[in-house]
Coordinates of C-alpha atoms and ligand atoms in Angstrom, one line a residue:
M209 CA -38.7 73.7 -37.6
E210 CA -41.6 73.3 -39.9
Y211 CA -42.5 75.7 -42.9
V212 CA -45.9 76.2 -44.8
S213 CA -46.2 76.9 -48.0
D214 CA -49.3 77.9 -49.6
K215 CA -48.5 79.0 -52.6
R216 CA -50.0 76.4 -55.3
F217 CA -47.9 75.7 -58.0
P218 CA -49.5 75.3 -61.7
L219 CA -49.0 71.7 -62.7
D220 CA -48.6 72.1 -66.4
A221 CA -45.3 72.1 -68.1
K222 CA -46.4 75.6 -70.2
D223 CA -46.5 77.4 -66.9
Y224 CA -42.8 77.3 -66.7
K225 CA -39.9 78.3 -68.8
L226 CA -36.7 76.2 -68.9
Y227 CA -33.3 77.9 -68.4
E228 CA -29.8 76.4 -68.3
E229 CA -29.3 73.0 -66.9
V230 CA -27.6 72.9 -63.6
G231 CA -27.3 69.8 -62.3
E232 CA -27.5 66.0 -63.6
G233 CA -28.0 62.7 -61.8
V234 CA -28.5 59.2 -62.6
S235 CA -31.8 59.4 -64.5
A236 CA -32.7 62.8 -64.1
S237 CA -31.4 66.6 -65.0
V238 CA -32.0 69.9 -63.2
Y239 CA -32.9 73.1 -64.5
R240 CA -33.4 76.5 -63.1
A241 CA -36.5 77.5 -64.2
L242 CA -39.4 80.2 -64.0
C243 CA -42.7 79.5 -62.5
I244 CA -44.6 82.3 -64.9
P245 CA -48.0 82.7 -63.0
L246 CA -45.9 82.9 -59.5
N247 CA -43.2 84.9 -61.5
E248 CA -40.5 82.9 -59.0
I249 CA -37.5 81.0 -59.7
V250 CA -37.5 77.3 -59.4
A251 CA -35.7 74.2 -59.8
I252 CA -37.0 71.2 -61.9
K253 CA -35.9 68.1 -61.7
V254 CA -37.5 66.0 -65.1
L255 CA -36.7 62.1 -64.9
D256 CA -36.6 60.7 -68.0
L257 CA -39.2 58.0 -67.1
E258 CA -38.6 55.5 -70.0
K259 CA -35.1 55.1 -68.5
C260 CA -36.0 54.8 -64.7
N261 CA -38.4 51.9 -66.0
N262 CA -36.9 49.3 -63.9
D263 CA -37.1 51.8 -60.6
L264 CA -40.9 53.6 -61.1
D265 CA -41.6 52.3 -57.3
G266 CA -38.3 54.6 -56.4
I267 CA -39.7 57.7 -58.4
R268 CA -43.2 57.3 -57.0
R269 CA -41.5 57.0 -53.7
E270 CA -39.1 60.1 -54.3
V271 CA -41.8 62.0 -55.5
H272 CA -44.4 61.0 -52.4
T273 CA -41.8 61.4 -49.9
M274 CA -40.4 64.9 -51.3
T275 CA -44.5 66.0 -51.3
L276 CA -45.1 65.4 -47.7
I277 CA -42.3 66.5 -45.9
N278 CA -42.2 69.6 -43.8
H279 CA -38.8 71.4 -42.8
Q280 CA -36.8 74.2 -43.7
N281 CA -33.6 71.7 -43.9
L282 CA -35.7 68.9 -46.3
L283 CA -36.0 70.2 -50.0
R284 CA -39.4 69.8 -50.4
A285 CA -41.0 69.3 -53.6
H286 CA -43.8 71.8 -54.8
C287 CA -45.7 69.9 -57.2
S288 CA -44.9 67.3 -59.9
F289 CA -46.8 66.4 -63.2
T290 CA -45.8 64.1 -66.4
A291 CA -44.8 66.3 -69.7
G292 CA -44.6 63.7 -72.4
H293 CA -42.2 61.2 -71.6
S294 CA -41.0 62.5 -68.7
L295 CA -41.8 63.2 -65.3
W296 CA -41.1 66.7 -63.6
V297 CA -40.7 67.5 -60.1
V298 CA -40.8 71.2 -59.3
M299 CA -38.5 72.3 -56.1
P300 CA -37.0 75.1 -54.7
Y301 CA -34.1 76.8 -56.8
M302 CA -31.0 76.2 -54.1
A303 CA -28.7 78.8 -56.3
G304 CA -25.7 77.3 -54.7
G305 CA -25.6 74.1 -55.8
S306 CA -24.6 71.0 -53.7
C307 CA -21.8 70.8 -51.4
L308 CA -20.1 68.1 -54.1
H309 CA -20.3 70.8 -56.6
I310 CA -19.0 73.4 -54.5
M311 CA -15.8 71.4 -53.0
K312 CA -15.4 70.5 -56.9
S313 CA -15.3 74.0 -58.1
A314 CA -13.6 75.6 -55.1
Y315 CA -12.5 73.2 -52.4
P316 CA -11.0 70.5 -53.8
E317 CA -9.0 69.6 -50.6
G318 CA -12.4 69.8 -48.4
F319 CA -13.7 72.8 -46.4
E320 CA -12.7 74.3 -42.9
E321 CA -14.0 72.9 -39.8
P322 CA -16.6 76.2 -38.8
V323 CA -18.0 75.2 -42.2
I324 CA -18.6 71.9 -41.8
A325 CA -19.7 71.7 -38.5
T326 CA -22.7 74.6 -39.9
L327 CA -23.2 72.4 -43.0
L328 CA -23.4 68.7 -41.1
H329 CA -25.5 70.8 -38.2
E330 CA -28.0 71.3 -40.9
V331 CA -28.1 68.0 -42.0
L332 CA -28.3 66.3 -39.2
K333 CA -31.5 68.1 -38.2
A334 CA -33.0 67.1 -41.5
L335 CA -32.1 63.4 -40.2
V336 CA -33.4 63.9 -36.7
Y337 CA -36.7 64.9 -38.6
L338 CA -37.1 62.0 -41.1
H339 CA -36.1 59.4 -38.4
A340 CA -38.4 60.7 -36.2
H341 CA -40.7 60.2 -38.8
G342 CA -40.1 56.8 -39.7
H343 CA -38.0 57.8 -42.8
I344 CA -34.5 55.7 -43.4
H345 CA -33.0 59.0 -46.1
R346 CA -30.4 56.0 -47.6
D347 CA -27.9 58.6 -49.7
V348 CA -26.5 60.8 -47.6
K349 CA -23.8 62.9 -49.4
A350 CA -22.5 65.8 -50.1
G351 CA -23.7 65.8 -53.6
N352 CA -27.4 65.8 -52.2
I353 CA -26.8 68.6 -49.6
L354 CA -28.1 71.7 -51.2
I355 CA -27.6 74.9 -50.6
D356 CA -29.0 78.5 -50.9
S357 CA -28.1 82.2 -52.0
N358 CA -28.9 82.9 -48.3
G359 CA -26.5 79.9 -47.1
A360 CA -30.0 77.8 -45.9
V361 CA -28.8 74.3 -46.5
K362 CA -31.0 71.2 -47.3
L363 CA -30.6 68.0 -47.5
G364 CA -32.8 66.2 -51.3
D365 CA -32.9 63.4 -53.0
F366 CA -35.2 61.0 -51.4
G367 CA -34.9 58.8 -54.8
V368 CA -34.0 55.5 -52.4
S369 CA -35.5 56.8 -49.2
A370 CA -37.4 54.0 -47.2
C371 CA -40.3 54.2 -44.9
M372 CA -39.5 52.2 -41.2
F373 CA -43.1 52.2 -41.1
D374 CA -44.1 50.6 -44.2
T375 CA -45.3 47.1 -44.7
G376 CA -45.1 44.1 -47.2
D377 CA -43.2 45.1 -50.5
R378 CA -42.2 48.5 -49.0
Q379 CA -40.6 47.2 -45.4
R380 CA -38.6 44.4 -47.9
T381 CA -37.3 47.4 -49.7
R382 CA -34.9 47.5 -46.5
N383 CA -33.3 44.2 -47.2
T384 CA -32.5 45.6 -50.6
F385 CA -29.4 47.0 -51.3
V386 CA -29.7 50.9 -52.3
G387 CA -27.4 53.6 -52.2
T388 CA -24.0 54.4 -53.1
P389 CA -21.2 52.3 -52.2
C390 CA -19.0 54.8 -50.8
W391 CA -21.3 55.9 -48.3
M392 CA -23.4 52.5 -47.8
A393 CA -23.2 51.3 -44.1
P394 CA -21.9 47.7 -43.7
E395 CA -25.2 46.0 -42.7
V396 CA -26.9 47.7 -45.7
M397 CA -23.9 45.5 -47.8
Q398 CA -24.5 42.6 -46.4
Q399 CA -28.1 42.0 -46.1
L400 CA -28.4 40.1 -43.4
H401 CA -30.6 41.1 -40.9
G402 CA -32.2 44.0 -42.4
Y403 CA -31.0 47.9 -41.4
D404 CA -32.8 50.5 -39.7
F405 CA -32.0 54.7 -39.6
K406 CA -28.7 53.6 -37.9
A407 CA -27.7 53.5 -41.7
D408 CA -27.9 57.1 -42.3
I409 CA -25.6 58.0 -39.4
W410 CA -22.8 55.9 -41.0
S411 CA -23.4 57.9 -44.5
F412 CA -23.6 61.0 -42.5
G413 CA -20.1 60.1 -41.0
I414 CA -18.9 59.3 -44.5
T415 CA -20.3 62.7 -45.8
A416 CA -18.4 64.3 -43.0
L417 CA -15.1 62.8 -44.0
E418 CA -16.2 63.5 -47.7
L419 CA -16.1 67.2 -46.8
A420 CA -12.9 67.3 -44.9
H421 CA -10.9 66.0 -47.8
G422 CA -13.1 66.5 -50.9
H423 CA -14.0 63.1 -51.4
A424 CA -15.3 60.2 -50.0
P425 CA -13.1 57.2 -48.6
F426 CA -12.5 55.0 -51.2
S427 CA -13.8 57.0 -54.1
K428 CA -11.1 56.0 -56.4
Y429 CA -12.2 52.5 -56.3
P430 CA -14.9 50.4 -58.5
P431 CA -17.6 49.5 -56.2
M432 CA -16.9 45.9 -56.0
K433 CA -13.6 47.1 -54.1
V434 CA -15.6 49.4 -52.2
L435 CA -17.6 46.7 -50.8
L436 CA -15.1 44.5 -49.8
M437 CA -13.0 47.4 -48.3
T438 CA -16.0 48.5 -46.5
L439 CA -16.7 45.1 -45.0
Q440 CA -13.3 44.4 -44.3
N441 CA -11.4 46.8 -43.0
A442 CA -11.7 49.0 -39.8
P443 CA -14.1 52.2 -40.7
P444 CA -12.4 54.8 -41.9
G445 CA -11.9 58.0 -39.6
L446 CA -9.9 61.3 -39.3
D447 CA -6.3 60.6 -38.5
Y448 CA -4.5 62.3 -36.0
E449 CA -1.5 62.9 -38.3
R450 CA -2.8 63.9 -41.5
D451 CA -6.0 65.4 -40.1
K452 CA -4.2 67.8 -37.7
R453 CA -6.0 70.7 -38.9
F454 CA -9.5 69.1 -37.4
S455 CA -10.5 69.0 -34.3
K456 CA -10.4 66.5 -31.7
S457 CA -14.1 66.7 -30.8
F458 CA -14.6 66.7 -34.7
K459 CA -12.7 63.5 -34.7
E460 CA -14.7 61.8 -32.6
M461 CA -18.1 62.9 -33.8
V462 CA -17.3 60.9 -36.9
A463 CA -15.5 58.3 -35.4
A464 CA -18.8 57.5 -33.5
C465 CA -20.7 57.4 -36.5
L466 CA -18.5 55.2 -38.1
V467 CA -18.8 52.1 -36.2
K468 CA -19.6 49.3 -38.0
D469 CA -21.8 47.6 -35.6
P470 CA -25.1 50.1 -36.0
K471 CA -26.5 49.5 -32.8
K472 CA -23.0 51.4 -31.6
R473 CA -23.7 54.1 -33.3
P474 CA -25.9 57.3 -31.7
T475 CA -29.1 58.0 -33.1
S476 CA -28.8 61.3 -34.7
E477 CA -31.4 62.8 -31.9
K478 CA -27.9 61.7 -29.7
L479 CA -25.7 62.9 -32.2
L480 CA -27.4 66.0 -32.8
K481 CA -25.8 67.0 -28.8
H482 CA -22.8 65.9 -29.5
H483 CA -20.4 69.1 -28.5
F484 CA -18.3 69.0 -32.2
F485 CA -22.1 70.8 -33.1
K486 CA -21.2 73.5 -30.5
H487 CA -19.0 74.8 -33.8
A488 CA -22.0 75.3 -35.4
R489 CA -22.6 78.6 -36.7
P490 CA -25.7 80.5 -38.3
V491 CA -26.0 79.6 -41.9
D492 CA -25.8 83.2 -43.3
Y493 CA -21.7 82.1 -42.5
L494 CA -22.0 79.9 -45.7
A495 CA -22.7 82.5 -47.6
R496 CA -20.3 84.7 -46.6
T497 CA -17.6 81.8 -46.8
I498 CA -18.2 79.4 -49.0
L499 CA -20.6 81.0 -51.8
D500 CA -18.9 84.3 -51.8
G501 CA -17.2 84.9 -55.2
L502 CA -18.4 81.7 -56.7
S503 CA -19.7 82.0 -60.7
P504 CA -23.7 81.4 -61.2
L505 CA -24.6 78.0 -61.0
G506 CA -24.9 77.0 -64.1
D507 CA -21.9 78.4 -65.9
R508 CA -19.9 76.3 -63.0
F509 CA -21.9 73.1 -64.0
R510 CA -21.2 73.8 -67.3
M511 CA -17.4 74.5 -67.0
L512 CA -17.4 71.0 -64.5
K513 CA -19.2 69.1 -67.3
A514 CA -16.6 70.5 -69.7
K515 CA -13.2 69.8 -67.8
E516 CA -14.7 66.2 -66.9
A517 CA -15.5 65.3 -70.1
D518 CA -11.6 66.6 -71.0
L519 CA -10.3 64.4 -67.8
L520 CA -12.5 61.3 -68.9
V521 CA -11.6 61.2 -72.7
Q522 CA -7.5 62.1 -71.3
N523 CA -7.9 59.3 -68.7
K524 CA -9.2 56.7 -71.0
A525 CA -6.7 57.3 -73.2
L526 CA -4.0 57.0 -70.4
Y527 CA -4.9 54.0 -68.6
G528 CA -8.2 52.4 -69.7
D529 CA -8.6 50.7 -66.6
K530 CA -12.0 50.7 -64.4
E531 CA -10.5 52.5 -61.6
H532 CA -9.7 55.7 -63.0
L533 CA -12.8 55.8 -65.1
S534 CA -14.5 55.1 -61.9
Q535 CA -12.8 58.1 -59.9
Q536 CA -13.7 60.1 -62.7
E537 CA -17.4 59.2 -62.5
Y538 CA -17.0 60.1 -58.8
I539 CA -16.0 63.5 -59.9
R540 CA -18.8 64.4 -62.2
G541 CA -20.8 64.2 -59.0
I542 CA -23.1 61.3 -59.7
S543 CA -20.7 58.8 -58.9
A544 CA -21.9 57.2 -61.6
W545 CA -21.2 53.2 -61.8
N546 CA -22.2 51.1 -64.1
F547 CA -22.9 48.0 -62.0
N548 CA -23.7 44.7 -64.8
L549 CA -22.1 41.8 -64.9
E550 CA -19.5 42.2 -67.3
D551 CA -18.5 45.3 -65.1
L552 CA -18.4 43.1 -61.8
K553 CA -16.1 40.5 -63.5
N554 CA -13.8 43.3 -64.9
Q555 CA -14.1 44.5 -61.1
A556 CA -13.1 41.2 -59.9
A557 CA -10.2 41.2 -62.5
L558 CA -9.2 43.9 -61.0
I559 CA -9.5 43.2 -57.6
Q560 CA -7.2 39.5 -58.2
E561 CA -4.4 42.0 -60.0
D562 CA -4.4 44.2 -56.6
G563 CA -5.3 41.5 -53.7
M564 CA -2.1 40.0 -52.9
P565 CA -2.1 37.9 -50.0
N566 CA 1.0 39.6 -47.8
A567 CA 1.7 39.7 -44.5
S568 CA -0.1 43.2 -44.1
S569 CA -3.4 41.2 -44.9
K570 CA -3.0 38.4 -42.2
K571 CA -1.9 41.8 -39.7
Q572 CA -5.0 43.6 -40.7
S573 CA -7.5 40.8 -40.3
E574 CA -5.8 39.9 -36.9
K575 CA -6.8 43.6 -36.1
D576 CA -9.9 43.7 -37.3
E577 CA -11.1 40.5 -35.4
D578 CA -9.9 43.0 -32.5
V579 CA -11.7 45.7 -33.0
N580 CA -13.5 47.2 -30.3
F581 CA -16.4 49.5 -31.3
P582 CA -16.9 52.3 -29.0
A583 CA -20.2 52.5 -26.9
E584 CA -23.1 54.6 -28.4
G585 CA -22.2 58.4 -28.5
A586 CA -19.6 57.6 -26.0
A587 CA -16.5 60.0 -26.3
I588 CA -13.6 58.2 -28.1
E589 CA -9.9 58.6 -27.3
M590 CA -8.7 58.9 -31.1
E591 CA -5.3 57.7 -30.3
N592 CA -6.4 54.4 -28.6
Q593 CA -9.1 53.7 -31.2
P594 CA -8.1 50.6 -33.1
N595 CA -11.0 50.5 -35.5
A596 CA -9.8 53.8 -37.2
A597 CA -8.2 53.1 -40.3
P598 CA -6.8 56.8 -41.6
D599 CA -4.4 54.9 -43.9
Q600 CA -6.8 53.1 -45.6
E601 CA -9.2 55.9 -46.0
D602 CA -8.5 56.8 -49.2
G603 CA -7.8 52.7 -50.1
F604 CA -3.6 53.4 -50.2
N605 CA -3.9 49.9 -49.0
D606 CA -3.9 47.0 -51.2
L607 CA -6.6 45.3 -51.0
H608 CA -6.4 42.0 -49.1
D609 CA -7.0 38.9 -51.0
L610 CA -10.4 37.9 -51.0
D611 CA -9.6 35.1 -49.0
S612 CA -7.9 36.8 -45.9
S613 CA -10.4 39.5 -46.7
L614 CA -13.5 37.0 -45.9
A615 CA -11.5 35.8 -43.2
S616 CA -11.5 39.3 -41.5
F617 CA -15.2 39.6 -42.3
P618 CA -17.1 40.1 -39.1
I619 CA -19.7 37.4 -40.6
K620 CA -19.5 35.0 -42.1
P621 CA -17.6 36.1 -45.4
L622 CA -19.7 34.5 -48.4
Q623 CA -22.7 35.3 -46.9
A624 CA -21.5 38.7 -47.0
L625 CA -21.0 38.5 -51.1
K626 CA -24.6 36.5 -51.1
G627 CA -26.1 39.5 -49.6
C628 CA -24.2 41.6 -52.1
F629 CA -25.4 39.3 -55.1
D630 CA -28.1 37.3 -53.8
V631 CA -26.9 34.2 -54.8
C632 CA -29.0 31.0 -54.6
E633 CA -27.2 27.7 -54.4
D634 CA -30.2 25.5 -54.5
D635 CA -33.1 25.9 -56.2
G636 CA -35.3 23.2 -54.3
S637 CA -34.4 25.0 -50.9
A638 CA -36.4 27.9 -51.9
T639 CA -39.4 25.6 -52.2
S640 CA -38.3 24.3 -48.5
P641 CA -38.7 28.0 -46.5
R642 CA -37.9 28.1 -42.5
T643 CA -39.0 30.9 -40.5
I644 CA -36.7 33.5 -39.0
V645 CA -37.2 36.5 -36.8
Q646 CA -35.5 39.3 -38.2
E647 CA -33.8 41.8 -35.6
N648 CA -36.5 44.1 -36.0
G649 CA -38.8 41.9 -35.1
R650 CA -40.2 41.1 -38.3
T651 CA -40.9 36.9 -38.8
E652 CA -40.2 36.0 -42.7
G653 CA -39.4 33.2 -44.4
E654 CA -35.8 32.2 -45.6
T655 CA -34.2 29.4 -47.5
S656 CA -33.1 26.4 -45.9
G657 CA -29.4 24.9 -45.7
Q658 CA -26.9 26.3 -47.5
S659 CA -29.4 29.1 -49.2
S660 CA -30.4 30.4 -46.1
Y661 CA -27.5 32.8 -46.5
L662 CA -29.7 34.4 -48.8
P663 CA -32.1 35.4 -46.7
R664 CA -35.9 34.7 -48.4
H665 CA -36.8 38.2 -47.4
V666 CA -35.1 39.7 -49.9
I667 CA -36.9 37.9 -52.7
P668 CA -39.2 40.6 -54.0
E669 CA -42.8 39.2 -55.7
P670 CA -42.3 39.2 -59.0
K671 CA -44.7 42.0 -59.2
K672 CA -42.1 43.9 -57.9
F673 CA -40.0 43.9 -61.2
L674 CA -41.2 46.4 -63.7
S675 CA -41.0 45.3 -67.3
G676 CA -40.4 46.9 -70.5
S677 CA -41.4 50.2 -71.4
V678 CA -44.0 52.0 -69.3
L679 CA -44.3 54.8 -72.0
P680 CA -44.0 54.8 -75.7
D681 CA -41.3 55.1 -77.7
G682 CA -39.8 58.2 -78.5
V683 CA -38.8 59.4 -75.1
L684 CA -37.1 62.9 -74.7
S685 CA -33.8 62.4 -73.6
P686 CA -32.8 65.5 -71.4
K687 CA -29.2 64.6 -70.6
K688 CA -27.2 66.7 -72.8
V689 CA -26.3 70.1 -71.9
I690 CA -29.0 72.6 -74.7
G691 CA -29.0 75.9 -76.0
D692 CA -31.7 78.0 -76.2
G693 CA -32.9 77.0 -79.3
E694 CA -33.2 73.4 -78.3
R695 CA -34.4 74.4 -74.5
D696 CA -37.6 75.5 -76.3
H697 CA -37.8 72.0 -78.6
L698 CA -37.8 70.3 -75.4
Q699 CA -40.1 72.3 -73.6
L700 CA -42.4 71.8 -76.5
K701 CA -41.9 68.0 -76.4
H702 CA -42.6 67.9 -72.6
Q703 CA -46.3 68.1 -73.9
P704 CA -48.2 67.5 -70.3
E705 CA -49.9 63.8 -70.5
R706 CA -51.1 63.1 -66.8
N707 CA -50.9 65.1 -64.0
F708 CA -48.5 62.7 -61.3
S709 CA -49.4 65.4 -58.5
G710 CA -50.9 63.6 -55.6
P711 CA -50.9 59.8 -55.4
L712 CA -48.6 58.8 -58.3
L713 CA -49.8 55.7 -60.6
Y714 CA -47.8 54.2 -63.1
R715 CA -49.2 52.4 -66.4
Q716 CA -47.3 49.2 -66.0
K717 CA -47.0 46.0 -68.5
G718 CA -47.7 42.9 -67.2
H719 CA -45.0 40.5 -67.8
A720 CA -46.6 37.5 -68.0
N721 CA -47.4 37.4 -71.7
N722 CA -44.2 39.6 -72.7
P723 CA -40.8 38.0 -73.6
A724 CA -39.3 40.6 -73.0
S725 CA -40.8 41.3 -69.5
A726 CA -39.5 38.0 -68.6
E727 CA -35.9 38.8 -69.5
D728 CA -36.3 42.1 -67.5
M729 CA -37.3 39.8 -64.3
S730 CA -34.5 37.8 -64.7
E731 CA -32.3 40.6 -64.9
G732 CA -34.1 42.0 -61.5
A733 CA -31.2 40.0 -59.9
V734 CA -29.1 42.9 -60.3
V735 CA -30.7 46.0 -60.8
Q736 CA -28.5 48.8 -62.3
R737 CA -28.5 52.6 -61.8
K738 CA -26.2 54.9 -62.7
G739 CA -24.6 55.7 -59.4
R740 CA -26.1 53.9 -57.0
F741 CA -27.3 50.1 -57.2
K742 CA -29.8 48.4 -56.3
V743 CA -29.3 44.5 -55.8
T744 CA -32.4 42.8 -55.2
S745 CA -33.5 38.9 -55.8
A746 CA -35.6 37.9 -58.1
D747 CA -37.0 34.2 -58.8
L748 CA -34.5 31.7 -58.9
S749 CA -33.6 32.5 -62.8
P750 CA -30.8 32.1 -65.2
K751 CA -29.3 34.8 -64.3
V752 CA -29.5 34.6 -60.8
H753 CA -26.8 31.4 -61.3
M754 CA -25.0 33.3 -63.5
N755 CA -24.3 35.5 -60.7
K756 CA -23.4 32.5 -58.2
E757 CA -21.0 31.5 -60.7
F758 CA -19.2 34.5 -61.3
I759 CA -19.2 34.7 -57.6
I760 CA -17.7 31.2 -57.2
A761 CA -15.7 31.9 -60.4
M762 CA -14.0 35.1 -58.3
C763 CA -13.6 33.1 -55.1
S764 CA -11.7 30.5 -56.4
A765 CA -9.5 32.6 -58.6
C766 CA -8.7 35.0 -55.6
G767 CA -8.3 32.0 -53.4
Ligands
ATP105 N1 -33.3 72.1 -56.3 C1 -31.9 72.3 -56.7 N2 -31.2 73.4 -57.3 C2 -30.3 73.3 -57.6 N3 -29.5 72.4 -58.0 C3 -30.1 71.1 -57.9 C4 -31.5 70.9 -56.8 N4 -31.5 69.8 -56.9 C5 -30.4 68.9 -57.7 N5 -29.6 70.1 -58.1 C6 -28.3 69.7 -58.7 O1 -28.5 68.9 -59.7 C7 -28.1 67.3 -59.4 C8 -28.8 66.3 -59.4 O2 -29.9 66.1 -58.4 P1 -30.5 64.9 -57.9 O3 -29.4 64.8 -56.4 O4 -32.0 65.1 -57.4 O5 -30.7 63.7 -59.1 P2 -30.4 62.4 -58.9 O6 -31.1 61.6 -60.4 O7 -31.3 61.6 -57.9 O8 -29.0 61.8 -58.3 P3 -27.9 61.0 -57.6 O9 -28.4 59.9 -57.3 O10 -26.9 61.4 -58.4 O11 -28.0 61.9 -56.4 C9 -27.7 67.4 -57.5 O12 -26.3 66.9 -57.3 C10 -27.0 69.1 -57.3 O13 -26.0 69.7 -57.8

């Protein structure tokens, strides 16, 4: 169902009054606000453009998608404009907040099945619409499912969405590594043949588990481990024993989504017909159940933030290790993993510690080889389903040593890791492209020989890498909780500069004459964004080789 709003939201920060902060994401803070001329409460996402200087394409895409979409289950932006050094995206205020925040506040063990069915039903309708219009959301997760005070559900955050109809550089984004690791489909991690809207179906299945348990599978692990576990282990699922409270149809629906072979996953349209969704109720049921008795969103957000800050300090003092920090970051609701080379090295060290070559890993490898994927949309008898791995779902099993995990990959393992990190083996080969036809029919160049592990199509043009600061110094950082006095200051600092409604145009510094830009480009191999990571391939710069050395060191350390 589509809706049309003919209200005209002003494009000037002076027409809005910012109230409390109600959410925080990778590069943005979200505030409750009043649109003064319309006397309407809205949410304003304030993106610090300076912090996003590597990903302006992503921001442009998000805002563009948010203004074009028109479906009751998708969060549509009213308008957007720049204010000072920030981009403001004005959108409907969803007073219940995200499902993740609701769980963290009141349902740490997850929701009851009728609530889950109702939530997922609404989200799936949004996916059907997006997919039919050629979009892949690429970041379906509880943190991006927002609820209004009347129970209305909207899927938000198009920060990493991609359009299937795009051509050229933008289509190439479907061969980059974007998303949040726990929710990321194996084929997105592998980057071998590109991926399509079925990646959202995998994330949808992971989100179902997240809503059922209060956290996503593997959420306690750092991204490197999540990658390996997703690729090597049987898919997570609901367990007959542990998840007795859930129905067979729920378990079947999850199992149908979490099939490693994307071709065997149902389309969103087909999934919508699954009998599990017969249990979905009208959305006011959500208002009467999970929203009932909750304190206002701003208060919840402040309390969660304070609690999590305490926990972080405690855990750092107690453990000081990455896994606990990673878990805490997940609890914060923004899954804020740092993903840089030093982190990867540290994470590799963790894997080595845990990765004991043992009988169970051998057993697992054999088990994985036997994996049978259920036919698309077919009913699955969970008892006989070899690929459901409920005991691994929370990562209880030790991670196998890298060697055995490599052996159990359904594809060439190093290829998968190379896919993850865009390792190039041979500079020279980059100049001898061969032509491959991808599954999706596109024809792309690929390097030959060993370098064919790295599909050439994932190497963006250098112009893809935005470099340096796009805006002058003195950027406002709206990340901290602000008091009223500070808020006025914040609002004053956000003086509108240019109107970014409609097609967004960003000033970009050319990198040719700019040494700092060249540096940025070489770092393009791993684009770090808190919360998600996006790995793209730059040219064959020294830093890319650092990645290669790292992978090789890691492989030999674990072998
Ligand atoms: N319209 C809204 N109404 C109420 N709360 C919102 C709204 N939009 C976002 N939020 C809250 O702010 C949080 C962060 O917003 P958002 O997800 O858009 O930021 P992000 O930087 O893209 O984050 P991430 O990458 O972690 O998903 C959300 O998880 C949600 O709790």
